[in-house]
PDB file of C-alpha atoms in Angstrom:
ATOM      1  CA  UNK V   1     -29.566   2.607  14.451  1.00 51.00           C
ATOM      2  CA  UNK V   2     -27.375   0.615  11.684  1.00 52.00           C
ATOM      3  CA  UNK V   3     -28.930   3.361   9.418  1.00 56.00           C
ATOM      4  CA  UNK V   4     -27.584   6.129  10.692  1.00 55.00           C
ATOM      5  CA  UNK V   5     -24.509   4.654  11.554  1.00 54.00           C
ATOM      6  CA  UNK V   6     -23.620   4.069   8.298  1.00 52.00           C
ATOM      7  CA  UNK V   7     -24.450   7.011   6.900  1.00 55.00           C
ATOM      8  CA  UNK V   8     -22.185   8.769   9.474  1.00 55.00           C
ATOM      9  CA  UNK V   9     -19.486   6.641   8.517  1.00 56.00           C
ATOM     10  CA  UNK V  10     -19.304   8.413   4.916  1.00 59.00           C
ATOM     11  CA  UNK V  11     -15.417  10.021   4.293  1.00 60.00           C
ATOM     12  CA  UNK V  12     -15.353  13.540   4.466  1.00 58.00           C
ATOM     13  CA  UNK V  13     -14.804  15.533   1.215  1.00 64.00           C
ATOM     14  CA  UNK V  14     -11.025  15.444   0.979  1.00 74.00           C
ATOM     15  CA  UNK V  15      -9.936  19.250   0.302  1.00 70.00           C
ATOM     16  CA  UNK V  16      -9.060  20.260  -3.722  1.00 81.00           C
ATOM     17  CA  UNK V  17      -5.011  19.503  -4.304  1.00 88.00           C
ATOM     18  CA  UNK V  18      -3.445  19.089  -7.741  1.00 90.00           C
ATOM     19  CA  UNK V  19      -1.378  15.905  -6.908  1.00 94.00           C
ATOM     20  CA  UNK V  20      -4.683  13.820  -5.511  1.00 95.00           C
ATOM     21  CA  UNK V  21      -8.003  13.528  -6.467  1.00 94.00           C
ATOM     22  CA  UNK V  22     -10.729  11.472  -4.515  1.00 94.00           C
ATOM     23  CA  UNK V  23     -14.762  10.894  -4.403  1.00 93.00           C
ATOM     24  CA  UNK V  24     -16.751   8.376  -2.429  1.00 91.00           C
ATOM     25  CA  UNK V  25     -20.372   7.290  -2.086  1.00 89.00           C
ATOM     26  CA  UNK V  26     -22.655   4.807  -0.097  1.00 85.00           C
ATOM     27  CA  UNK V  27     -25.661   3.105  -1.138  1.00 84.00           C
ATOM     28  CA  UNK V  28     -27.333   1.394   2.096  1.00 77.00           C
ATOM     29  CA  UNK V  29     -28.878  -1.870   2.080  1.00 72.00           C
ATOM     30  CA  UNK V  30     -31.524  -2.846   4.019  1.00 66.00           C
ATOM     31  CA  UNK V  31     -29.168  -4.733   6.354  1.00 54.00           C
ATOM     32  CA  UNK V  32     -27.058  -2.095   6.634  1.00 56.00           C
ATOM     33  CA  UNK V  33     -23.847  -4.322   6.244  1.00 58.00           C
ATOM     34  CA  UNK V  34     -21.506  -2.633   7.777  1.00 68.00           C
ATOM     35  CA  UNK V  35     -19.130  -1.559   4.530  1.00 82.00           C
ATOM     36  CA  UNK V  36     -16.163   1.118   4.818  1.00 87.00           C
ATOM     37  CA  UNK V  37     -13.744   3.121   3.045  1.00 90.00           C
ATOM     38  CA  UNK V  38     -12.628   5.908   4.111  1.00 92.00           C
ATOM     39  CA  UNK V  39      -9.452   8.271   3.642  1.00 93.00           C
ATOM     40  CA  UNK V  40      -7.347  11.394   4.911  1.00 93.00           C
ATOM     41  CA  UNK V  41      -4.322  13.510   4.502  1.00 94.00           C
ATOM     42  CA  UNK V  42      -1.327  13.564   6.830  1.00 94.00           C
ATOM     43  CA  UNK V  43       2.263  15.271   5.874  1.00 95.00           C
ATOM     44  CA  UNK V  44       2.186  15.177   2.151  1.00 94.00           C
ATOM     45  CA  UNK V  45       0.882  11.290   2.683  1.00 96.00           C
ATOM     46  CA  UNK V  46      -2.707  10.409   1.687  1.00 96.00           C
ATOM     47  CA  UNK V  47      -3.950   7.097   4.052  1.00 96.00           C
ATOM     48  CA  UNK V  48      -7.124   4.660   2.702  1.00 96.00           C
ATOM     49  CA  UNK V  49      -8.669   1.770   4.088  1.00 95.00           C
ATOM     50  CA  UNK V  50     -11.974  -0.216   3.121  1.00 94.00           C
ATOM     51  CA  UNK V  51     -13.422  -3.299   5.056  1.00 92.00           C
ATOM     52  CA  UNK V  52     -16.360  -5.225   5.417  1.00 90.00           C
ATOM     53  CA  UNK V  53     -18.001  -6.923   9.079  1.00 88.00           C
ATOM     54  CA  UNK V  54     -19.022 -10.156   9.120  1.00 84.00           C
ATOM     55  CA  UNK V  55     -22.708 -10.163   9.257  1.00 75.00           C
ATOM     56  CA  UNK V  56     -25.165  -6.643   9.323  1.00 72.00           C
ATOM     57  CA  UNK V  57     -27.409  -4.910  11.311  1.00 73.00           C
ATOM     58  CA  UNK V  58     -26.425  -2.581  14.511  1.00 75.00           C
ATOM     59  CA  UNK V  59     -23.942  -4.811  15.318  1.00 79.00           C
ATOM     60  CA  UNK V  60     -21.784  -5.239  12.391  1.00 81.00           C
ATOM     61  CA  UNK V  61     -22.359  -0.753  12.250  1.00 78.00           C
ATOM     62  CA  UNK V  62     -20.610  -0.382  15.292  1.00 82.00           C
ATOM     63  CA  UNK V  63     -17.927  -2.453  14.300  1.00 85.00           C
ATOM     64  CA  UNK V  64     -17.467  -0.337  11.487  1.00 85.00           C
ATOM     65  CA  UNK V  65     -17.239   2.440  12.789  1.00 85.00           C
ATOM     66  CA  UNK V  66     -14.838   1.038  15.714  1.00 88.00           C
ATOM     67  CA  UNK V  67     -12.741   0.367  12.826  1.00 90.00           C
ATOM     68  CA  UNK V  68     -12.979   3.616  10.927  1.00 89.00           C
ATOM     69  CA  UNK V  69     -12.029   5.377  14.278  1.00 89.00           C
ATOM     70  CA  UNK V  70      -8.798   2.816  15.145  1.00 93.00           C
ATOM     71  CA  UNK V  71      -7.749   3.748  11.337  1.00 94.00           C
ATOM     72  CA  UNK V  72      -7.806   7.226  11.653  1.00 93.00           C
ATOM     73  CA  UNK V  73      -5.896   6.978  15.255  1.00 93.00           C
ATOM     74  CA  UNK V  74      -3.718   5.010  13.749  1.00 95.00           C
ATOM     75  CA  UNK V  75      -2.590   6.842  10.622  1.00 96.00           C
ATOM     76  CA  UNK V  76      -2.594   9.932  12.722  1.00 95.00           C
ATOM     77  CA  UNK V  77       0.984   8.973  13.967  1.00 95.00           C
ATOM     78  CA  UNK V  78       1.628   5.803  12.038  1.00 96.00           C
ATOM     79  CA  UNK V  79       3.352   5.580   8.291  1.00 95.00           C
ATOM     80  CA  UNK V  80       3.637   2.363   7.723  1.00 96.00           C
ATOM     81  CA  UNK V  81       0.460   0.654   7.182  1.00 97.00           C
ATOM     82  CA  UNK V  82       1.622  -2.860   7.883  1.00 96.00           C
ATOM     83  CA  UNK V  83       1.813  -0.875  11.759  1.00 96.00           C
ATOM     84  CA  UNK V  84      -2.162   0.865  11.063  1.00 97.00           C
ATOM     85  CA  UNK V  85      -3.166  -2.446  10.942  1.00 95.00           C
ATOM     86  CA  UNK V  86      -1.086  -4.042  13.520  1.00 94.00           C
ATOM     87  CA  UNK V  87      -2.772  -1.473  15.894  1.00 93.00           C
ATOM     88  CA  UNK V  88      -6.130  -1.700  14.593  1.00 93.00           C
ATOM     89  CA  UNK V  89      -6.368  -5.225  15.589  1.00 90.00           C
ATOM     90  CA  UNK V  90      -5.274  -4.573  18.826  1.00 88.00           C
ATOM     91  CA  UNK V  91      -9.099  -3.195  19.098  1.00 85.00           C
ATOM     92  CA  UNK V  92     -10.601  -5.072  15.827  1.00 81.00           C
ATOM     93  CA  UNK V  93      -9.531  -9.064  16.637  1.00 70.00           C
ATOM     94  CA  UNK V  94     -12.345 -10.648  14.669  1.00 81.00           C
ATOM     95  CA  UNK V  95     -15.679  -9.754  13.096  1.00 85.00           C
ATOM     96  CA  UNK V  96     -13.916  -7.472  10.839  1.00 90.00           C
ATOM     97  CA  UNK V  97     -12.010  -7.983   7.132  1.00 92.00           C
ATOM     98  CA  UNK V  98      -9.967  -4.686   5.302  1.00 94.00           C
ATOM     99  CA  UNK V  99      -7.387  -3.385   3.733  1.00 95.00           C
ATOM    100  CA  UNK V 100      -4.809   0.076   4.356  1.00 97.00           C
ATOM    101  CA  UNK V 101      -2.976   1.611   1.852  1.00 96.00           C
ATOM    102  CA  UNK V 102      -0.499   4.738   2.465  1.00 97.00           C
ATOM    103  CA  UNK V 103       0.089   7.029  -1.051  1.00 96.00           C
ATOM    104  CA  UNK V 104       3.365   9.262  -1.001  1.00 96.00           C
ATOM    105  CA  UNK V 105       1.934  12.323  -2.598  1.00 96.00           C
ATOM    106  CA  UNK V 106       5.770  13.752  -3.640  1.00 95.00           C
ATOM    107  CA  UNK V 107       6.909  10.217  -4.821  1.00 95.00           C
ATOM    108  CA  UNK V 108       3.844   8.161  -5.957  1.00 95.00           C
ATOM    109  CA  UNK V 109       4.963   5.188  -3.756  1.00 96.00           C
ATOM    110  CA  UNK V 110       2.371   3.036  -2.280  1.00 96.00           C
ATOM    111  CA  UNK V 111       2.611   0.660   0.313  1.00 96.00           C
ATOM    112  CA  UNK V 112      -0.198  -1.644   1.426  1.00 96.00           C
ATOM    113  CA  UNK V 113      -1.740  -3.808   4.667  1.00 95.00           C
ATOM    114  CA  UNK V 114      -4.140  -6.320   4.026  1.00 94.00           C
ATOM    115  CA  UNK V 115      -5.944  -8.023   6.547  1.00 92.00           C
ATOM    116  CA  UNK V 116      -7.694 -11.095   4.533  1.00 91.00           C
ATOM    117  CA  UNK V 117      -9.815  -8.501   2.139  1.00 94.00           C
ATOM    118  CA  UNK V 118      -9.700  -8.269  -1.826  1.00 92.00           C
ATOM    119  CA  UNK V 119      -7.391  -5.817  -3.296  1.00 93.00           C
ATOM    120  CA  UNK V 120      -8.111  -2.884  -4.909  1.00 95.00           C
ATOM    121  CA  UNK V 121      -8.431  -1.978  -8.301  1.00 96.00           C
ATOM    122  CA  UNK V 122      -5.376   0.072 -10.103  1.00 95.00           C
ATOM    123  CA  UNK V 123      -6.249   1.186 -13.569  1.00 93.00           C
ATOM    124  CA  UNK V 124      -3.316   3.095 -15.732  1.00 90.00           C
ATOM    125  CA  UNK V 125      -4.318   3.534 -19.425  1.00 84.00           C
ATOM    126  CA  UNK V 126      -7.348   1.926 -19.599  1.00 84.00           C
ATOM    127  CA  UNK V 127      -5.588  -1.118 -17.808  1.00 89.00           C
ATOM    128  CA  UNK V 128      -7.888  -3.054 -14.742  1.00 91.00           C
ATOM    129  CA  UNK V 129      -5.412  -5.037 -12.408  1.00 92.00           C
ATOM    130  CA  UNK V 130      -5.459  -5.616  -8.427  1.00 92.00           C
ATOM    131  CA  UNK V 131      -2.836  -4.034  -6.684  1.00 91.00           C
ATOM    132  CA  UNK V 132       0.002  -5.553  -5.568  1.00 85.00           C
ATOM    133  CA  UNK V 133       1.840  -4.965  -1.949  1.00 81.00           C
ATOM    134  CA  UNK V 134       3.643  -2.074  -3.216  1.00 84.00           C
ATOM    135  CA  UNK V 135       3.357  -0.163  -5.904  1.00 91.00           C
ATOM    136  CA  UNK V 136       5.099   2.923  -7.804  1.00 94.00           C
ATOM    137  CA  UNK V 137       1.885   5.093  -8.878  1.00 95.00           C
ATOM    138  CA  UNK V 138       2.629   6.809 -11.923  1.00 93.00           C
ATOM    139  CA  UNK V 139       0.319  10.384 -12.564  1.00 94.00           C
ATOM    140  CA  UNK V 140      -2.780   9.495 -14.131  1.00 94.00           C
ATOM    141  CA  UNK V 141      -3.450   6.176 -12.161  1.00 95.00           C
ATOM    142  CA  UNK V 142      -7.426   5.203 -10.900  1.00 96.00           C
ATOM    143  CA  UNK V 143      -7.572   3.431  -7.377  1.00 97.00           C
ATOM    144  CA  UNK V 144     -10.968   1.867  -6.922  1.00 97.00           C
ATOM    145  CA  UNK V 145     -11.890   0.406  -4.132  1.00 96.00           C
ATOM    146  CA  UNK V 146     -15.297  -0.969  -3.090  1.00 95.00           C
ATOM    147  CA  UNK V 147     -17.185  -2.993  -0.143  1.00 92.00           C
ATOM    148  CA  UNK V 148     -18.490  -6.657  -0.804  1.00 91.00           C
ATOM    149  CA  UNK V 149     -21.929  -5.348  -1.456  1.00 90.00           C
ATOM    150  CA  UNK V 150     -20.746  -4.217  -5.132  1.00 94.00           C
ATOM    151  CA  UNK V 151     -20.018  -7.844  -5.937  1.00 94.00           C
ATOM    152  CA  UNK V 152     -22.508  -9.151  -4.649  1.00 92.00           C
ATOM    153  CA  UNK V 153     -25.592  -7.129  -5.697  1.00 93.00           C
ATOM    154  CA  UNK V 154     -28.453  -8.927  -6.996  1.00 93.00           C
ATOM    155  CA  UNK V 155     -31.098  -8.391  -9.552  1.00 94.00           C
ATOM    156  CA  UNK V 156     -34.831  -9.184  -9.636  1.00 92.00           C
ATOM    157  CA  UNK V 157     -34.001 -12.977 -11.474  1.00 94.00           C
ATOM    158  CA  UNK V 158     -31.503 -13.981  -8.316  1.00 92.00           C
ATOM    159  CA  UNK V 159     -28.409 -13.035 -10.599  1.00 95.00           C
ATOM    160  CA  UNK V 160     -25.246 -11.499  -8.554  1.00 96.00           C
ATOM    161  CA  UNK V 161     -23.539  -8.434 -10.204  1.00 97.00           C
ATOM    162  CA  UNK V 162     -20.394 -10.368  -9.740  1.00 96.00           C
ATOM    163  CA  UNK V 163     -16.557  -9.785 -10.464  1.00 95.00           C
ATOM    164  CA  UNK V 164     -16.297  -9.730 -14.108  1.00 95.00           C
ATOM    165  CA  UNK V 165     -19.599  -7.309 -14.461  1.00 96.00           C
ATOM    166  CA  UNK V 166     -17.618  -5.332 -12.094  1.00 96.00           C
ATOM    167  CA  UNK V 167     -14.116  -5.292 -13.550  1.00 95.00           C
ATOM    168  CA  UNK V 168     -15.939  -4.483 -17.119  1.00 95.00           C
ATOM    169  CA  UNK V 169     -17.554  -1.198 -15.753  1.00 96.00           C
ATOM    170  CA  UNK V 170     -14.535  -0.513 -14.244  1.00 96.00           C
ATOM    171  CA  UNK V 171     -12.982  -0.161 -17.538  1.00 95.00           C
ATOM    172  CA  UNK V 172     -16.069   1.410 -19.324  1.00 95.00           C
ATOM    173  CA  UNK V 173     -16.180   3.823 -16.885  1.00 96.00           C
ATOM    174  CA  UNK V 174     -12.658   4.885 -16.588  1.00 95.00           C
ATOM    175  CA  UNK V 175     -12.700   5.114 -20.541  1.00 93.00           C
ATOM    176  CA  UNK V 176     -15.737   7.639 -20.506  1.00 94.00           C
ATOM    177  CA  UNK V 177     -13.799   9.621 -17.477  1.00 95.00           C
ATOM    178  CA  UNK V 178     -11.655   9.316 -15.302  1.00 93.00           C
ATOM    179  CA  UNK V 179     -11.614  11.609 -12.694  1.00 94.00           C
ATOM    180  CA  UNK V 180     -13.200   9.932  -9.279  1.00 95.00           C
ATOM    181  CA  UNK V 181     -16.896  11.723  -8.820  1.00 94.00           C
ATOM    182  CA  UNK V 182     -17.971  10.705 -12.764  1.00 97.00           C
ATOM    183  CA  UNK V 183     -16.250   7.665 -12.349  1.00 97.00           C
ATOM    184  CA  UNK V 184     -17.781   6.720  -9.264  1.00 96.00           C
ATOM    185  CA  UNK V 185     -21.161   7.804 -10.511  1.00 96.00           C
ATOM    186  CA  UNK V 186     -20.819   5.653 -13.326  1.00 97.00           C
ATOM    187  CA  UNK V 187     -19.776   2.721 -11.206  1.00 97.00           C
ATOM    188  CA  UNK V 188     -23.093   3.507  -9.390  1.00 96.00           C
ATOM    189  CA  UNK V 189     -25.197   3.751 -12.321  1.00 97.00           C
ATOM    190  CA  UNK V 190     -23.801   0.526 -13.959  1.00 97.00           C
ATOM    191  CA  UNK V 191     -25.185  -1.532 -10.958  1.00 96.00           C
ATOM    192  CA  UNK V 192     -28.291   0.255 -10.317  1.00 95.00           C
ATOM    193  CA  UNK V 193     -29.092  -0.482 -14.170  1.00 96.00           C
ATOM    194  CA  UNK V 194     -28.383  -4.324 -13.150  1.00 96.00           C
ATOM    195  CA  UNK V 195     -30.039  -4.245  -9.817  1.00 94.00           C
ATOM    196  CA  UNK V 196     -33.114  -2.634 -11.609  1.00 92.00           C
ATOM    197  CA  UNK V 197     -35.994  -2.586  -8.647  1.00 90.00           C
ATOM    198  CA  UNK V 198     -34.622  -5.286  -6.596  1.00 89.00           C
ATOM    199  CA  UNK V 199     -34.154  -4.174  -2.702  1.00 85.00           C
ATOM    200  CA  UNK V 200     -30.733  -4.697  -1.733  1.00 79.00           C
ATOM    201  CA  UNK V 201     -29.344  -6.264   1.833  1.00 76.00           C
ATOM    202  CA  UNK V 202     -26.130  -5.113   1.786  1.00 78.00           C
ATOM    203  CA  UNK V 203     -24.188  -1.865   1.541  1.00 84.00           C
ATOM    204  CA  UNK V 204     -22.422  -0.276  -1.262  1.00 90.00           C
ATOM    205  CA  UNK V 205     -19.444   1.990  -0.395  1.00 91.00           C
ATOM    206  CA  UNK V 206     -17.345   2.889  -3.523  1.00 94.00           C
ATOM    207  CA  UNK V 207     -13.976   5.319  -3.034  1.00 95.00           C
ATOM    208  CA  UNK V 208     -11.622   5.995  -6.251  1.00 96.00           C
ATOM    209  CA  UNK V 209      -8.899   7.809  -5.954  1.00 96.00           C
ATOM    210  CA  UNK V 210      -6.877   9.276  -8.752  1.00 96.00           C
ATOM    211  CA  UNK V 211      -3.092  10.439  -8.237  1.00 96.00           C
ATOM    212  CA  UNK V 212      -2.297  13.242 -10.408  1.00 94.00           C
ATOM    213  CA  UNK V 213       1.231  14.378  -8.857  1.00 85.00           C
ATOM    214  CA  UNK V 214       0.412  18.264  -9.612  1.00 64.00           C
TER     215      UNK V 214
END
């Protein structure tokens, strides 16, 4: 049940544009954890969001998907994503950790929500920071972001993937391309290398998003 959950909860292919650019992929654990991002268009605005559930299984699934579904109500009529999240807790109280973000296509302004989750990455000239509560997006930037199971994938010794094997790849990766789908698919590819043949619990849900402005 968890299984196909999750793999229903996998954004839709985001129509071509020339000011935003945007690829995701999921790599299910055996758990099924419960990891989201997920993203849409509304009025020239793009809206993102990626969360975790506490625990895995069917459970922690459904709570996923209860949040993808409060996120997308939300940002149907809602700008401000301090207010997407306000309303998605009116649904999501506990259980659930993530993060909104609302892109001005037209001005490259970014606001942010985050509701106790780590912050994305933002990478401008081959430059890996976290994103702060608001941001002016300048054409060219990377948004990354990525569910807990990234971090914390292990390999056949024990070994976690980790933050700073993360954060280098980032930068590898955005250095061979930068575009989302052969970024993303070398984010993949770096931690499959480290994972090698080791079965993984927990999910792995990567979205980058590149604003290019037109």
């Amino acid at each position: 049940i968890a299984s196909h959950i999750q793999e229903a909860l996998a954004p839709a292919t985001l129509p071509k544009r020339k000011d935003v650019q945007t690829f995701a992929t999921v790599k299910t654990g055996k758990m099924q954890g419960g990891g989201l991002c997920d993203c849409l268009l509304r009025d020239g605005k793009l809206f993102f969001c990626a969360g975790d559930a506490d625990g895995a299984g069917a459970k922690a699934s459904a709570l996923t998907a209860i949040t993808k579904t409060q996120f997308r109500l939300a940002a149907a009529y809602e700008e401000e994503p301090e207010r997407i999240v306000t309303i998605m807790k009116t649904t999501i109280d506990k259980g659930m950790h993530y993060f909104v973000g609302v892109l001005d296509l037209a001005s490259g302004s970014l606001k942010t929500a985050n509701e106790d989750y780590h912050l994305p990455l933002l990478m401008i000239n081959e430059e890996v920071n976290r994103l702060t509560d608001e941001e002016q997006l300048q054409p060219g930037s990377l948004l990354f972001l990525y569910t807990d199971g990234l971090v914390y994938a292990m390999n056949g010794e024990g070994k976690k993937y980790g933050e700073k094997r993360m954060m280098g790849a980032a930068l590898q990766a955005m250095k061979l391309d930068a575009t989302p789908q052969p970024f993303v698919e070398s984010m993949m590819e770096a931690v499959n290398r480290f994972m090698g043949n080791a079965e993984q619990t927990g999910d792995i849900n990567m979205l980058a998003i590149r604003y290019t402005k037109g």
